[in-house]
Coordinates of C-alpha atoms in Angstrom, one line a residue:
M1 CA 19.1 -20.6 21.9
A2 CA 15.9 -22.7 21.8
N3 CA 14.3 -20.5 24.5
T4 CA 15.2 -17.3 22.6
R5 CA 13.7 -18.7 19.4
Q6 CA 10.5 -19.8 21.3
S7 CA 10.3 -16.3 22.9
R8 CA 10.5 -14.6 19.4
D9 CA 7.9 -17.0 18.1
N10 CA 5.6 -16.2 21.0
E11 CA 6.1 -12.4 20.4
L12 CA 5.2 -13.0 16.7
E13 CA 2.0 -14.8 17.6
A14 CA 1.1 -12.0 20.0
I15 CA 1.5 -9.4 17.3
L16 CA -0.7 -11.4 14.9
E17 CA -3.3 -11.9 17.6
K18 CA -3.3 -8.1 18.3
V19 CA -3.9 -7.5 14.6
R20 CA -6.8 -10.0 14.6
Q21 CA -8.5 -8.4 17.6
T22 CA -8.0 -4.8 16.5
R23 CA -8.6 -5.0 12.7
N24 CA -10.2 -8.5 12.3
F25 CA -7.5 -9.6 9.9
D26 CA -6.5 -13.2 10.7
F27 CA -2.9 -13.8 9.5
R28 CA -2.3 -16.8 11.7
N29 CA -2.3 -19.2 8.7
Y30 CA -0.3 -17.0 6.4
K31 CA 3.3 -18.0 5.6
R32 CA 5.5 -17.1 8.6
A33 CA 8.6 -16.1 6.6
T34 CA 6.7 -13.4 4.7
L35 CA 5.0 -12.1 7.8
Q36 CA 8.3 -12.0 9.7
R37 CA 9.9 -10.0 7.0
R38 CA 7.0 -7.5 6.9
I39 CA 7.0 -7.1 10.7
E40 CA 10.8 -6.7 10.9
R41 CA 10.5 -3.8 8.4
R42 CA 8.0 -2.0 10.5
I43 CA 10.1 -2.6 13.7
V44 CA 13.1 -0.9 12.0
A45 CA 10.9 1.9 10.5
T46 CA 9.4 2.7 14.0
G47 CA 12.7 2.6 15.7
C48 CA 11.7 -0.2 18.2
A49 CA 14.5 -2.2 19.7
S50 CA 12.7 -5.5 19.8
R51 CA 9.4 -7.3 18.9
A52 CA 8.3 -6.8 22.5
A53 CA 8.8 -3.1 22.2
Y54 CA 6.9 -3.1 18.9
L55 CA 4.0 -5.0 20.6
S56 CA 3.8 -2.3 23.2
L57 CA 3.7 0.3 20.5
L58 CA 0.7 -1.5 18.9
D59 CA -1.1 -1.4 22.2
R60 CA -0.5 2.4 22.5
D61 CA -1.1 3.4 18.8
P62 CA -4.0 1.8 16.9
N63 CA -2.9 3.7 13.8
E64 CA 0.3 1.6 13.7
V65 CA -1.9 -1.5 13.5
S66 CA -3.5 -0.2 10.3
I67 CA 0.0 0.7 8.9
L68 CA 1.2 -2.9 9.7
V69 CA -1.8 -4.5 7.9
S70 CA -1.2 -2.3 4.8
S71 CA 2.5 -3.4 4.7
M72 CA 1.5 -7.0 5.0
L73 CA -1.0 -6.7 2.1
I74 CA 1.4 -5.4 -0.7
K75 CA -0.5 -4.1 -3.7
L76 CA 1.6 -4.8 -6.8
T77 CA -0.6 -4.6 -9.9
T78 CA -0.6 -3.0 -13.4
F79 CA -2.9 -3.0 -16.4
F80 CA -2.5 -6.2 -18.6
R81 CA 0.3 -7.5 -16.4
D82 CA 2.3 -10.5 -18.0
P83 CA 1.2 -9.9 -21.6
E84 CA 1.8 -13.5 -22.6
V85 CA -0.9 -14.6 -20.0
W86 CA -3.3 -12.0 -21.5
V87 CA -2.8 -13.4 -25.0
E88 CA -4.1 -16.8 -23.7
L89 CA -6.9 -15.1 -21.6
E90 CA -8.2 -13.3 -24.7
K91 CA -8.6 -16.8 -26.4
V92 CA -10.4 -18.1 -23.2
L93 CA -12.7 -15.1 -23.2
K94 CA -13.7 -15.6 -26.9
E95 CA -14.4 -19.2 -26.1
L96 CA -16.6 -18.3 -23.1
V97 CA -18.5 -15.7 -25.2
Q98 CA -19.2 -18.3 -28.0
R99 CA -20.3 -20.9 -25.5
R100 CA -22.7 -18.7 -23.4
R101 CA -26.4 -18.5 -24.2
A102 CA -27.8 -15.3 -25.7
D103 CA -29.6 -14.4 -22.5
Q104 CA -26.8 -15.4 -20.2
E105 CA -24.6 -12.8 -18.4
L106 CA -20.8 -13.2 -18.7
R107 CA -19.6 -13.1 -15.0
I108 CA -16.0 -12.5 -14.1
W109 CA -14.4 -12.3 -10.7
S110 CA -11.0 -10.5 -10.1
A111 CA -10.2 -11.7 -6.6
G112 CA -7.5 -9.6 -4.8
C113 CA -7.8 -6.9 -7.4
A114 CA -6.0 -4.2 -5.3
T115 CA -6.6 -0.8 -6.9
G116 CA -8.6 -2.2 -9.8
E117 CA -6.1 -2.4 -12.7
E118 CA -6.7 -6.1 -13.2
A119 CA -10.5 -5.8 -12.9
Y120 CA -10.6 -3.1 -15.6
S121 CA -8.1 -5.0 -17.8
V122 CA -10.3 -8.1 -17.9
A123 CA -13.4 -6.0 -18.4
I124 CA -11.7 -4.4 -21.5
A125 CA -10.7 -7.8 -22.9
A126 CA -14.2 -9.2 -22.3
A127 CA -15.9 -6.2 -23.8
E128 CA -13.7 -6.6 -26.9
A129 CA -14.6 -10.3 -27.1
L130 CA -18.3 -9.5 -26.9
G131 CA -17.9 -7.3 -29.9
P132 CA -20.5 -4.9 -31.2
T133 CA -23.1 -6.0 -28.7
Y134 CA -21.2 -4.2 -25.9
P135 CA -22.0 -2.1 -23.9
G136 CA -25.0 -3.9 -22.5
V137 CA -26.1 -5.9 -19.5
E138 CA -24.3 -9.1 -20.7
L139 CA -21.0 -8.4 -18.8
K140 CA -20.4 -8.1 -15.1
V141 CA -16.9 -8.0 -13.5
F142 CA -16.6 -8.2 -9.7
G143 CA -13.4 -6.7 -8.2
T144 CA -12.8 -7.7 -4.5
D145 CA -10.0 -7.1 -2.0
L146 CA -9.4 -6.8 1.7
D147 CA -8.2 -3.2 1.6
E148 CA -11.0 -0.6 1.8
A149 CA -8.7 2.2 0.5
A150 CA -7.7 0.1 -2.6
I151 CA -11.3 -0.7 -3.3
A152 CA -12.2 3.0 -3.1
H153 CA -9.4 3.8 -5.6
G154 CA -10.8 1.2 -8.0
R155 CA -14.3 2.6 -7.8
R156 CA -13.0 6.0 -8.9
G157 CA -11.3 4.5 -11.9
V158 CA -8.7 7.4 -12.1
Y159 CA -5.1 6.5 -12.9
A160 CA -1.8 8.4 -13.5
A161 CA 0.0 8.2 -16.9
A162 CA 2.6 5.9 -15.4
Q163 CA -0.1 3.4 -14.3
V164 CA -1.5 2.9 -17.8
E165 CA 1.8 2.3 -19.6
G166 CA 0.7 -1.3 -20.2
V167 CA -2.4 -0.2 -22.1
S168 CA -2.1 0.1 -25.9
K169 CA -2.8 3.5 -27.6
D170 CA -6.0 2.2 -29.3
R171 CA -7.3 0.9 -25.9
L172 CA -6.5 4.2 -24.2
E173 CA -8.4 6.1 -26.8
R174 CA -11.4 3.8 -26.7
W175 CA -11.8 3.0 -22.9
F176 CA -10.2 6.0 -21.1
T177 CA -10.8 9.8 -21.0
R178 CA -7.6 11.9 -20.5
T179 CA -7.7 14.8 -18.1
G180 CA -4.3 16.5 -17.7
D181 CA -1.9 13.9 -16.6
T182 CA -4.6 11.4 -15.5
Y183 CA -6.7 8.8 -17.3
T184 CA -10.3 8.0 -16.2
V185 CA -12.1 4.8 -17.2
R186 CA -15.1 5.6 -19.3
K187 CA -18.6 5.3 -17.7
E188 CA -19.8 2.5 -19.9
L189 CA -16.9 0.3 -18.8
R190 CA -17.2 1.3 -15.1
R191 CA -20.9 0.4 -15.0
S192 CA -19.8 -3.2 -15.8
V193 CA -17.3 -3.4 -12.9
V194 CA -18.6 -3.8 -9.3
F195 CA -16.1 -3.4 -6.4
G196 CA -16.5 -4.7 -2.9
L197 CA -14.7 -5.9 0.2
N198 CA -14.2 -9.7 0.4
N199 CA -12.0 -11.9 2.5
L200 CA -11.2 -15.0 0.4
V201 CA -10.6 -17.1 3.6
S202 CA -13.7 -16.2 5.6
D203 CA -16.3 -14.5 3.4
A204 CA -18.6 -16.3 1.0
P205 CA -17.5 -16.3 -2.6
V206 CA -19.3 -14.6 -5.5
S207 CA -21.6 -17.0 -7.3
R208 CA -22.2 -18.3 -10.9
I209 CA -18.8 -17.2 -12.2
D210 CA -17.4 -17.9 -15.7
L211 CA -13.8 -16.7 -15.1
I212 CA -11.8 -16.1 -11.9
L213 CA -8.5 -14.2 -11.8
C214 CA -6.6 -14.5 -8.5
R215 CA -2.9 -13.8 -9.1
N216 CA -0.1 -13.5 -6.5
V217 CA -2.4 -14.1 -3.5
F218 CA -1.7 -17.7 -2.8
I219 CA 2.0 -17.0 -2.2
Y220 CA 1.1 -15.5 1.1
L221 CA -1.1 -18.5 2.3
D222 CA 0.0 -21.8 3.8
A223 CA -1.2 -25.1 2.3
A224 CA -4.4 -25.3 4.5
L225 CA -5.6 -21.9 3.5
Q226 CA -4.7 -22.5 -0.2
K227 CA -6.9 -25.6 -0.2
R228 CA -9.7 -23.7 1.5
V229 CA -9.7 -20.8 -1.0
L230 CA -9.4 -23.2 -4.0
A231 CA -12.4 -25.1 -2.7
R232 CA -14.4 -21.8 -2.5
F233 CA -13.3 -21.0 -6.1
H234 CA -14.5 -24.4 -7.2
F235 CA -17.9 -23.7 -5.5
A236 CA -18.2 -20.3 -7.2
L237 CA -17.4 -21.4 -10.8
R238 CA -20.0 -22.7 -13.3
A239 CA -19.3 -26.0 -15.0
E240 CA -16.5 -25.7 -17.7
S241 CA -15.5 -22.3 -16.3
V242 CA -11.9 -21.1 -16.0
L243 CA -9.5 -20.2 -13.1
V244 CA -6.3 -18.2 -13.6
L245 CA -3.6 -18.1 -10.9
G246 CA -0.3 -16.2 -10.7
R247 CA 2.7 -17.6 -12.6
S248 CA 4.7 -17.9 -9.4
E249 CA 1.9 -20.0 -7.8
L250 CA 2.3 -23.7 -8.6
I251 CA -0.2 -25.5 -6.2
P252 CA -0.3 -29.3 -6.5
F253 CA -3.7 -29.4 -4.9
A254 CA -5.2 -27.4 -7.8
A255 CA -4.9 -30.3 -10.1
R256 CA -7.3 -32.3 -7.9
L257 CA -10.0 -29.8 -8.3
F258 CA -9.4 -28.4 -11.8
E259 CA -8.2 -29.6 -15.2
P260 CA -5.0 -27.7 -16.3
I261 CA -5.4 -25.9 -19.6
D262 CA -2.0 -24.2 -19.7
L263 CA 0.0 -25.2 -16.6
S264 CA 3.0 -22.9 -17.5
R265 CA 0.6 -19.9 -17.2
R266 CA -1.5 -21.4 -14.4
I267 CA -4.8 -21.5 -16.3
Y268 CA -7.3 -24.2 -15.2
R269 CA -10.8 -25.4 -16.0
K270 CA -13.5 -26.7 -13.7
D271 CA -14.2 -30.2 -15.1
G272 CA -16.8 -31.3 -12.6
R273 CA -15.1 -34.4 -11.4
Q274 CA -16.8 -36.3 -8.5
E275 CA -13.7 -36.1 -6.3
S276 CA -13.8 -32.3 -6.5
A277 CA -17.5 -32.0 -5.9
A278 CA -17.4 -34.3 -2.9
S279 CA -14.7 -32.2 -1.2
L280 CA -16.6 -28.9 -1.2
R281 CA -18.6 -27.9 1.8
E282 CA -18.9 -24.1 1.3
P283 CA -21.8 -21.7 2.4
P284 CA -24.0 -20.2 -0.4
A285 CA -22.3 -17.5 -2.4
L286 CA -23.0 -13.9 -1.8
E287 CA -23.8 -11.6 -4.7
L288 CA -22.2 -8.2 -5.1
T289 CA -24.8 -5.7 -6.3
Q290 CA -25.2 -2.0 -6.9
E291 CA -26.8 0.1 -4.2
P292 CA -30.4 -1.3 -3.7
V293 CA -33.6 0.8 -4.3
L294 CA -36.0 0.2 -1.4
T295 CA -39.7 -0.6 -2.1
P296 CA -42.5 0.8 0.1
E297 CA -42.7 -2.5 1.9
E298 CA -39.0 -2.4 2.6
E299 CA -39.3 1.2 3.9
A300 CA -42.1 0.0 6.2
A301 CA -39.9 -2.9 7.4
R302 CA -37.1 -0.4 8.2
E303 CA -39.6 1.8 10.1
L304 CA -40.6 -1.3 12.2
Q305 CA -37.0 -2.0 12.9
R306 CA -36.5 1.5 14.2
H307 CA -39.4 1.1 16.6
L308 CA -38.1 -2.2 17.7
R309 CA -34.7 -0.6 18.4
E310 CA -36.3 2.0 20.6
A311 CA -38.1 -0.7 22.6
I312 CA -35.0 -2.9 23.2
N313 CA -32.7 0.1 24.2
S314 CA -34.1 -0.2 27.7
L315 CA -32.9 -3.8 28.1
P316 CA -30.1 -4.2 30.6
C317 CA -28.3 -6.8 28.4
A318 CA -26.5 -6.1 25.1
L319 CA -28.4 -7.0 22.0
I320 CA -27.3 -6.9 18.4
V321 CA -29.5 -7.7 15.4
T322 CA -28.1 -8.3 11.9
D323 CA -29.7 -8.9 8.5
L324 CA -29.0 -12.0 6.4
N325 CA -25.9 -10.4 4.9
G326 CA -24.4 -9.7 8.3
G327 CA -25.1 -6.0 8.4
V328 CA -26.0 -4.5 11.8
I329 CA -29.6 -3.2 11.8
L330 CA -30.1 -2.9 15.6
W331 CA -27.6 -1.9 18.3
N332 CA -29.0 -1.2 21.7
H333 CA -27.7 1.1 24.4
A334 CA -26.3 -1.8 26.5
A335 CA -24.2 -2.9 23.5
A336 CA -23.0 0.7 23.0
R337 CA -21.9 0.9 26.6
L338 CA -20.2 -2.5 26.5
W339 CA -18.1 -1.8 23.4
N340 CA -18.1 2.1 23.7
R341 CA -19.3 2.5 20.1
R342 CA -22.1 4.8 18.9
D343 CA -25.0 3.7 16.6
S344 CA -23.5 5.8 13.7
E345 CA -20.3 3.8 14.0
V346 CA -21.8 0.3 13.5
L347 CA -25.3 0.5 11.8
G348 CA -25.1 -0.7 8.3
R349 CA -21.6 -2.2 8.6
K350 CA -20.8 -5.9 8.6
L351 CA -20.6 -7.2 12.2
L352 CA -17.6 -9.3 11.2
S353 CA -15.7 -6.1 10.0
L354 CA -16.2 -4.3 13.4
G355 CA -13.7 -6.4 15.2
L356 CA -15.6 -6.4 18.5
P357 CA -13.5 -7.9 21.3
G358 CA -15.2 -10.9 23.0
L359 CA -17.0 -12.1 19.8
P360 CA -15.0 -15.0 18.4
Q361 CA -14.6 -15.2 14.7
E362 CA -15.9 -18.8 14.7
L363 CA -19.2 -17.6 16.1
L364 CA -19.5 -14.8 13.5
I365 CA -18.7 -17.0 10.6
E366 CA -19.2 -20.8 10.9
Q367 CA -21.7 -20.9 13.8
S368 CA -23.7 -17.9 12.5
A369 CA -23.9 -19.6 9.1
R370 CA -25.4 -22.7 10.6
V371 CA -28.1 -20.7 12.4
R372 CA -28.8 -18.6 9.3
A373 CA -29.2 -21.7 7.2
G374 CA -31.7 -23.1 9.7
R375 CA -29.6 -26.2 10.6
V376 CA -29.6 -25.3 14.3
E377 CA -31.8 -23.1 16.4
R378 CA -29.0 -21.5 18.5
E379 CA -25.2 -21.4 18.9
T380 CA -23.1 -20.3 21.9
A381 CA -19.5 -19.3 22.1
D382 CA -17.2 -17.7 24.8
G383 CA -14.7 -14.9 24.2
L384 CA -12.4 -12.7 26.3
M385 CA -12.8 -8.9 26.3
E386 CA -9.7 -7.0 27.5
V387 CA -10.5 -4.0 29.8
S388 CA -7.8 -1.5 30.5
G389 CA -6.7 -1.7 34.2
Q390 CA -9.1 -4.5 35.0
E391 CA -9.3 -8.3 34.7
P392 CA -10.6 -9.5 31.3
I393 CA -14.3 -10.0 30.9
T394 CA -15.6 -13.3 29.7
L395 CA -18.5 -12.9 27.3
R396 CA -20.8 -15.8 26.5
T397 CA -22.7 -14.9 23.4
V398 CA -25.8 -16.7 22.2
V399 CA -26.9 -16.3 18.5
V400 CA -30.5 -17.2 17.4
P401 CA -32.4 -16.6 14.2
Y402 CA -34.5 -13.4 13.9
K403 CA -37.7 -14.7 12.4
G404 CA -40.8 -13.1 10.9
A405 CA -44.4 -13.7 11.6
R406 CA -44.5 -16.8 9.3
G407 CA -41.3 -18.2 10.6
E408 CA -39.0 -17.0 7.8
I409 CA -35.5 -16.0 8.9
H410 CA -34.8 -12.3 8.4
G411 CA -31.5 -12.1 10.3
L412 CA -29.7 -13.1 13.5
L413 CA -29.8 -11.9 17.1
Y414 CA -26.7 -11.8 19.2
T415 CA -27.0 -11.6 23.0
P416 CA -23.7 -11.4 24.9
H417 CA -23.6 -11.9 28.7
D418 CA -20.9 -11.3 31.3
N419 CA -19.9 -14.8 32.2
T420 CA -16.8 -13.8 34.2
A421 CA -18.0 -15.1 37.6
L422 CA -18.9 -18.5 36.2
R423 CA -15.6 -18.6 34.3
N424 CA -13.7 -17.9 37.6
L425 CA -15.7 -20.6 39.3
E426 CA -14.7 -23.0 36.5
L427 CA -11.1 -22.0 36.8
N428 CA -11.2 -22.7 40.6
L429 CA -12.7 -26.1 39.9
K430 CA -10.1 -26.7 37.3
R431 CA -7.3 -25.9 39.7
A432 CA -8.8 -28.3 42.3
N433 CA -9.0 -31.0 39.7
E434 CA -5.4 -30.3 38.7
E435 CA -4.3 -30.7 42.4
L436 CA -6.1 -34.1 42.5
Q437 CA -4.4 -35.1 39.3
N438 CA -1.0 -34.1 40.8
V439 CA -1.7 -36.6 43.6
N440 CA -2.5 -39.3 41.1
L441 CA 0.6 -38.4 39.1
R442 CA 2.8 -39.0 42.2
L443 CA 1.2 -42.4 42.7
Q444 CA 1.9 -43.2 39.0
N445 CA 5.6 -42.3 39.1
F446 CA 6.6 -45.8 40.1
N447 CA 4.8 -47.3 37.1
E448 CA 6.3 -44.7 34.8
E449 CA 9.8 -45.6 35.9
L450 CA 9.1 -49.2 34.7
R451 CA 8.1 -47.9 31.3
A452 CA 11.1 -45.6 30.9
S453 CA 13.0 -48.1 28.7
N454 CA 10.1 -48.3 26.3
E455 CA 9.8 -44.5 26.2
E456 CA 13.5 -44.2 25.3
L457 CA 12.9 -46.4 22.3
E458 CA 9.8 -44.3 21.4
T459 CA 11.9 -41.1 21.8
T460 CA 14.4 -42.4 19.3
N461 CA 11.7 -43.1 16.8
E462 CA 10.2 -39.6 17.4
E463 CA 13.7 -38.1 16.8
L464 CA 13.9 -39.8 13.5
Q465 CA 10.4 -38.6 12.6
S466 CA 11.4 -35.1 13.7
A467 CA 14.4 -35.2 11.4
N468 CA 12.2 -36.1 8.5
E469 CA 9.8 -33.3 9.4
E470 CA 12.7 -30.8 9.5
L471 CA 13.8 -31.9 6.0
Q472 CA 10.2 -31.3 4.8
T473 CA 10.2 -27.9 6.5
T474 CA 13.5 -27.0 4.9
N475 CA 12.0 -27.9 1.5
E476 CA 9.0 -25.7 2.1
E477 CA 11.2 -22.8 3.3
L478 CA 13.3 -23.1 0.1
Q479 CA 10.1 -22.9 -2.0
S480 CA 8.9 -19.9 0.2
T481 CA 12.2 -18.2 -0.3
N482 CA 11.9 -18.6 -4.1
E483 CA 8.5 -17.1 -4.0
E484 CA 9.7 -14.2 -1.9
L485 CA 12.6 -13.6 -4.3
E486 CA 10.1 -13.3 -7.2
T487 CA 8.1 -10.8 -5.2
T488 CA 11.2 -8.8 -4.3
N489 CA 12.2 -8.8 -8.0
E490 CA 8.9 -7.4 -8.9
E491 CA 9.3 -4.7 -6.3
L492 CA 12.8 -3.9 -7.7
Q493 CA 11.4 -3.6 -11.2
S494 CA 8.8 -1.1 -9.9
A495 CA 11.6 0.9 -8.2
N496 CA 13.8 0.8 -11.3
A497 CA 10.9 2.3 -13.3
E498 CA 10.6 5.1 -10.9
M499 CA 14.4 5.8 -10.9
D500 CA 14.4 5.9 -14.8
A501 CA 11.7 8.6 -14.7
I502 CA 13.7 10.6 -12.1
N503 CA 16.9 10.3 -14.2
R504 CA 15.1 11.5 -17.3
E505 CA 13.8 14.5 -15.4
L506 CA 17.3 15.3 -14.0
A507 CA 18.9 15.0 -17.4
H508 CA 16.3 17.5 -18.8
R509 CA 17.0 19.9 -15.9
S510 CA 20.7 19.6 -16.5
E511 CA 20.3 20.5 -20.2
E512 CA 18.3 23.6 -19.3
L513 CA 20.9 24.7 -16.7
D514 CA 23.7 24.2 -19.2
A515 CA 21.9 26.3 -21.8
L516 CA 21.2 29.0 -19.2
A517 CA 24.9 29.0 -18.1
L518 CA 26.1 29.3 -21.7
N519 CA 23.7 32.3 -22.4
Q520 CA 24.9 34.0 -19.2
R521 CA 28.6 33.5 -20.0
T522 CA 28.1 34.8 -23.6
I523 CA 26.3 37.9 -22.4
I524 CA 29.0 38.7 -19.8
R525 CA 31.8 38.1 -22.2
T526 CA 30.3 40.5 -24.8
L527 CA 29.8 43.4 -22.4
T528 CA 32.0 46.5 -23.1
A529 CA 32.6 47.0 -19.3
A530 CA 35.1 44.8 -17.5
V531 CA 33.1 42.3 -15.3
I532 CA 34.9 40.7 -12.3
V533 CA 33.1 38.4 -9.9
I534 CA 34.8 37.5 -6.6
D535 CA 33.9 35.5 -3.5
V536 CA 34.1 36.8 0.0
E537 CA 37.9 35.9 0.2
G538 CA 38.5 37.9 -3.1
K539 CA 39.0 34.8 -5.3
I540 CA 38.1 35.5 -8.9
S541 CA 35.4 33.4 -10.5
T542 CA 34.5 35.5 -13.6
W543 CA 36.8 37.6 -15.8
N544 CA 35.3 38.7 -19.2
L545 CA 37.0 39.8 -22.4
S546 CA 36.7 43.5 -21.6
A547 CA 38.6 42.8 -18.3
E548 CA 41.4 41.2 -20.3
R549 CA 41.5 44.3 -22.6
L550 CA 41.3 47.1 -20.0
L551 CA 43.2 45.4 -17.1
S552 CA 45.9 43.7 -19.2
L553 CA 45.4 40.2 -17.7
T554 CA 44.0 37.2 -19.5
E555 CA 41.2 35.1 -18.2
R556 CA 43.6 32.1 -17.6
E557 CA 45.9 34.3 -15.6
A558 CA 43.2 35.8 -13.4
M559 CA 40.7 32.9 -12.8
G560 CA 41.1 31.4 -9.3
Q561 CA 43.5 34.1 -8.1
V562 CA 42.9 36.5 -5.2
L563 CA 42.2 39.9 -6.6
W564 CA 44.1 41.7 -3.7
T565 CA 47.3 39.9 -4.5
L566 CA 47.4 40.6 -8.3
R567 CA 49.5 43.4 -9.8
I568 CA 47.1 45.3 -12.0
P569 CA 48.3 48.7 -13.4
A570 CA 44.8 50.0 -13.7
L571 CA 43.9 49.2 -10.1
K572 CA 46.4 50.9 -7.7
R573 CA 47.1 49.3 -4.3
P574 CA 45.1 51.9 -2.2
L575 CA 42.2 51.5 -4.5
L576 CA 42.3 47.7 -4.1
Q577 CA 42.5 48.1 -0.3
R578 CA 39.3 50.3 -0.3
L579 CA 37.6 47.6 -2.5
R580 CA 38.6 44.9 -0.1
R581 CA 37.2 46.8 2.9
G582 CA 34.0 47.5 1.1
V583 CA 33.5 43.8 0.2
A584 CA 34.2 42.7 3.7
E585 CA 31.6 45.2 5.0
N586 CA 29.0 44.2 2.2
R587 CA 29.0 47.9 1.2
A588 CA 28.3 49.1 -2.4
T589 CA 30.8 51.4 -3.9
R590 CA 30.7 53.7 -7.0
Q591 CA 33.6 55.9 -8.0
E592 CA 33.7 58.1 -11.1
A593 CA 36.7 59.2 -13.1
V594 CA 39.2 56.7 -11.6
P595 CA 42.5 57.4 -13.4
Y596 CA 44.3 54.4 -14.8
Q597 CA 46.9 53.5 -17.4
L598 CA 45.4 52.5 -20.8
P599 CA 46.6 49.3 -22.4
H600 CA 48.5 51.2 -25.1
G601 CA 50.3 53.3 -22.5
G602 CA 48.2 56.5 -22.3
R603 CA 46.3 57.9 -19.3
G604 CA 42.6 57.1 -19.1
F605 CA 39.6 57.4 -16.8
A606 CA 37.1 54.8 -15.7
T607 CA 33.9 54.3 -13.6
L608 CA 34.3 51.7 -10.9
V609 CA 31.1 50.1 -9.4
V610 CA 31.2 47.4 -6.7
T611 CA 27.9 45.6 -5.9
P612 CA 28.0 43.1 -2.9
L613 CA 26.4 39.6 -3.3
T614 CA 24.5 38.6 -0.2
Q615 CA 22.1 35.9 0.9
N616 CA 20.0 36.1 4.1
G617 CA 22.3 38.9 5.3
S618 CA 25.5 37.0 4.8
G619 CA 28.1 38.2 2.3
L620 CA 28.9 35.8 -0.6
G621 CA 31.3 38.2 -2.5
A622 CA 30.9 41.0 -5.0
V623 CA 30.4 42.0 -8.7
I624 CA 32.9 44.6 -9.9
L625 CA 32.2 46.7 -13.0
F626 CA 35.2 48.6 -14.5
E627 CA 34.0 50.7 -17.4
D628 CA 36.3 52.9 -19.5
N629 CA 34.9 56.5 -19.9
T630 CA 38.2 58.2 -21.0
R631 CA 36.5 59.7 -24.0
A632 CA 33.5 61.0 -22.0
V633 CA 35.9 62.7 -19.5
A634 CA 37.9 64.3 -22.4
I635 CA 34.7 65.6 -23.9
E636 CA 33.6 67.1 -20.6
Q637 CA 37.0 68.7 -20.1
E638 CA 36.8 70.1 -23.7
N639 CA 33.3 71.5 -22.9
R640 CA 34.5 73.3 -19.8
K641 CA 37.4 74.8 -21.7
L642 CA 35.1 76.0 -24.5
K643 CA 32.7 77.5 -21.9
G644 CA 35.7 79.4 -20.4
L645 CA 36.6 80.9 -23.7
V646 CA 33.0 82.0 -24.4
K647 CA 32.8 83.8 -21.1
K648 CA 36.0 85.7 -21.9

């Protein structure tokens, strides 16, 4: 049982490592229970029999990796979600507006903003708190998330009617423009909101912030990552600024860094205590800005970079140059051959977001930050690069500062080298050392036997400690289960809302069909001709009032009966047999002056019309019209008689 569980854990770690190498999303410190549930859903959806089979699918289909990442990052957000929290937030925003200087910009960060509803909600509340002075340059809202598609949706600012149900009518009229069934955020509000990609765990935070909203993100992180992200938030906030977390996120560590304002609604203030300040060791914050306008000097610098790129393309070793923000500005031919990526695929993109195999994340983040800051002159790291059908390649990458003429740092240079031969030599040396150690171990066995009794006592102590750890783990799992139940409840609420909309639409359609059926039945019942509708077996489904009058059978007596078996004076047996054959052959029939017995006993004549009902060539039955034309036949006979007299 233990081996099976260990095997499943190893398969889970292999899946997470595959995601990290392919998409550069590191979920290794996320809560295992949540990750397992998301992965099991994808295993069932793809029809894989086991985790091992699903891992093989990830190797074959890179698109499935993207689908798995999206399923792990559930986006559940609405405008002005949790109204009672927004009531308190509006008070906080008024306080921040009153406290700021006249020339000071109000800066707000919506971290994990998904498709932008929360970012626009806080922008609306802040604009209303600013009052008549808005719109202006005094408000800036930063919306960040890991999902590029969600960020693109937020930049467009276009939402369906169901997505803006949480917005009041007055706010809809003031801050949105309606086009058909969609609502678009007005330009003056969109100019105040800047969207961008940001990984709360690895990327530098936005700086000089007055208010941070980060709701329902911490429920996916373990305690270590929660502490790390909270420390980054503390670094990003100005003194006396405010942090708002999700209502399901009660994090004891937050009270060490922030002063609780409203603990039930998870609203905190940065109080600047020494304990908090001493615990922060974060890199300088990055600023999200609009698209830059290049000066002539910058254009000349770019031209120089292009010339430098042409010069280094002849180098046999791979070379990558990035700017201070991590964007790739040079990518030589050797690098293109090594990773099989063209210039157009990498230039201008963050090196960290490319997910290049063989470049460790530690090198691209922590080590690069030290070189960029000038604390060290160079950093080196080793990484494995998988090659299909071959042994993995060991890359040793050196990162050094890219300096200008006066020694100022303009970016970083990365030079990876194939270190496979040296690594194999190190492995051989390691194996030789292990053999020597095995010899020493055999010599130490006698001494170990003497210490066996002491080790048994230590084992007993370890078992007691393990039992205590299991109890702590059980407590953490219960807390995680509660958080997952809250998330599931939110998902069910969203599904219920969709079902309500579908039910309303179905009810409307049913009412329309009922009205149409009533109109059809009324029209058929008022026709002067007898109308009979039968199926392919001859069973009667329609029998109007004229049929009751002309054929001497009530609707109750006729409905559901087989026409061929009924005794109807007006329809003789041979005539019924001809009708039956015509219906079986899907053949239309029209017969004039059919003699029949009138309801009062006299002799009459009628016109009989049989029209088959077909669909895709298959017979469904027929519509039979039986119309009395006794008077017309009598008049015609009288006319013929008169014409005969005239001729005589």
